[in-house]
Amino acid sequence: MVLYTVPEDTLYGTVERINEIFVEAEKVNFDTVFDALMGFLTFYLWFRLKESTYGKQLRILDEFIAQENHRKYRPLGLELTNPLDTGLRYILIRSL
C-alpha cells in the first residue's frame, strides 16, 4: 500500500477556498435578486442569455480545482474532484 502525503496547510487552504467560493455563490445581493426576478419574469429564458451569479461561482470553482490539481495535487500523484460530483457531501482525493 502506498501512502500519499498532502501537506496539512495545502489541504486546509484548498478546503477554505472551496468554502469561500460556495459562500460567495450563496450570498443574496442585488445581482442574485435581479437574476431571480428576471428569470421569473421571462419564464427562465433569462438564464439562456446571461450566466447566473451562482453559475459564475461554479465556473470559478471548476477553474480553481483544475488549477489546484495542476499545481499541487498531481505532482503528488493525486487528484482532487469537484464536490459537486458527489452532491456536496465530501471532497474526494484519489490517486492517479
Coordinates of C-alpha atoms in Angstrom, one line a residue:
M1 CA 0.0 0.0 0.0
V2 CA 1.3 3.4 -1.0
L3 CA 0.7 6.3 1.4
Y4 CA 0.3 9.7 -0.2
T5 CA 1.1 12.8 2.0
V6 CA -0.6 16.1 1.4
P7 CA 0.8 18.9 3.5
E8 CA -1.8 19.9 6.0
D9 CA -1.7 23.6 5.1
T10 CA -2.2 22.8 1.5
L11 CA -5.3 20.7 2.2
Y12 CA -6.7 23.3 4.6
G13 CA -6.1 26.1 2.1
T14 CA -7.9 24.2 -0.6
V15 CA -10.9 23.4 1.5
E16 CA -11.1 27.0 2.8
R17 CA -11.0 28.5 -0.7
I18 CA -13.7 26.0 -1.8
N19 CA -15.9 27.1 1.2
E20 CA -15.3 30.8 0.3
I21 CA -16.5 30.1 -3.3
F22 CA -19.7 28.5 -2.0
V23 CA -20.3 31.3 0.5
E24 CA -20.0 33.8 -2.3
A25 CA -22.3 31.8 -4.5
E26 CA -25.0 31.7 -1.9
K27 CA -24.9 35.4 -1.0
V28 CA -28.1 37.4 -1.5
N29 CA -27.3 40.7 -3.2
F30 CA -28.7 42.9 -5.9
D31 CA -27.3 40.7 -8.7
T32 CA -28.8 37.5 -7.4
V33 CA -32.2 39.1 -6.7
F34 CA -32.2 40.7 -10.2
D35 CA -31.3 37.3 -11.8
A36 CA -34.1 35.6 -9.9
L37 CA -36.6 38.3 -10.8
M38 CA -35.6 38.4 -14.5
G39 CA -35.7 34.6 -14.6
F40 CA -39.2 34.6 -13.2
L41 CA -40.5 37.4 -15.5
T42 CA -39.0 35.7 -18.6
F43 CA -40.0 32.2 -17.8
Y44 CA -36.3 31.4 -17.2
L45 CA -35.3 32.4 -20.7
W46 CA -33.1 35.0 -19.0
F47 CA -30.6 32.3 -18.0
R48 CA -30.1 31.3 -21.6
L49 CA -28.9 34.8 -22.3
K50 CA -26.9 35.5 -19.2
E51 CA -25.0 33.3 -16.8
S52 CA -26.3 33.5 -13.3
T53 CA -24.2 34.6 -10.4
Y54 CA -24.4 31.1 -9.0
G55 CA -23.3 29.7 -12.3
K56 CA -20.3 32.0 -12.4
Q57 CA -19.2 30.8 -9.0
L58 CA -19.5 27.2 -10.1
R59 CA -17.3 28.0 -13.1
I60 CA -14.8 29.7 -10.7
L61 CA -14.9 26.5 -8.6
D62 CA -14.1 24.3 -11.6
E63 CA -11.2 26.6 -12.6
F64 CA -9.9 26.6 -9.0
I65 CA -10.0 22.8 -8.7
A66 CA -8.3 22.4 -12.1
Q67 CA -5.6 24.8 -11.0
E68 CA -5.0 23.1 -7.7
N69 CA -4.8 19.7 -9.3
H70 CA -2.2 21.0 -11.8
R71 CA -0.1 22.9 -9.2
K72 CA -0.4 20.9 -6.0
Y73 CA -2.1 17.5 -6.2
R74 CA -1.0 15.9 -9.5
P75 CA 2.7 16.3 -8.7
L76 CA 1.9 14.2 -5.6
G77 CA 0.1 11.6 -7.7
L78 CA -3.3 12.7 -6.5
E79 CA -6.4 14.3 -8.0
L80 CA -9.0 16.4 -6.3
T81 CA -12.5 16.0 -7.6
N82 CA -15.2 18.7 -7.7
P83 CA -17.5 18.4 -4.6
L84 CA -20.5 18.9 -6.9
D85 CA -19.7 15.5 -8.4
T86 CA -20.5 13.9 -5.0
G87 CA -23.6 16.1 -4.3
L88 CA -21.6 18.4 -2.0
R89 CA -21.2 15.6 0.6
Y90 CA -17.5 15.4 0.6
I91 CA -14.3 16.2 -1.3
L92 CA -12.7 13.2 -2.9
I93 CA -9.0 13.0 -3.4
R94 CA -8.0 9.9 -5.4
S95 CA -4.7 8.5 -6.5
L96 CA -3.8 8.6 -10.2

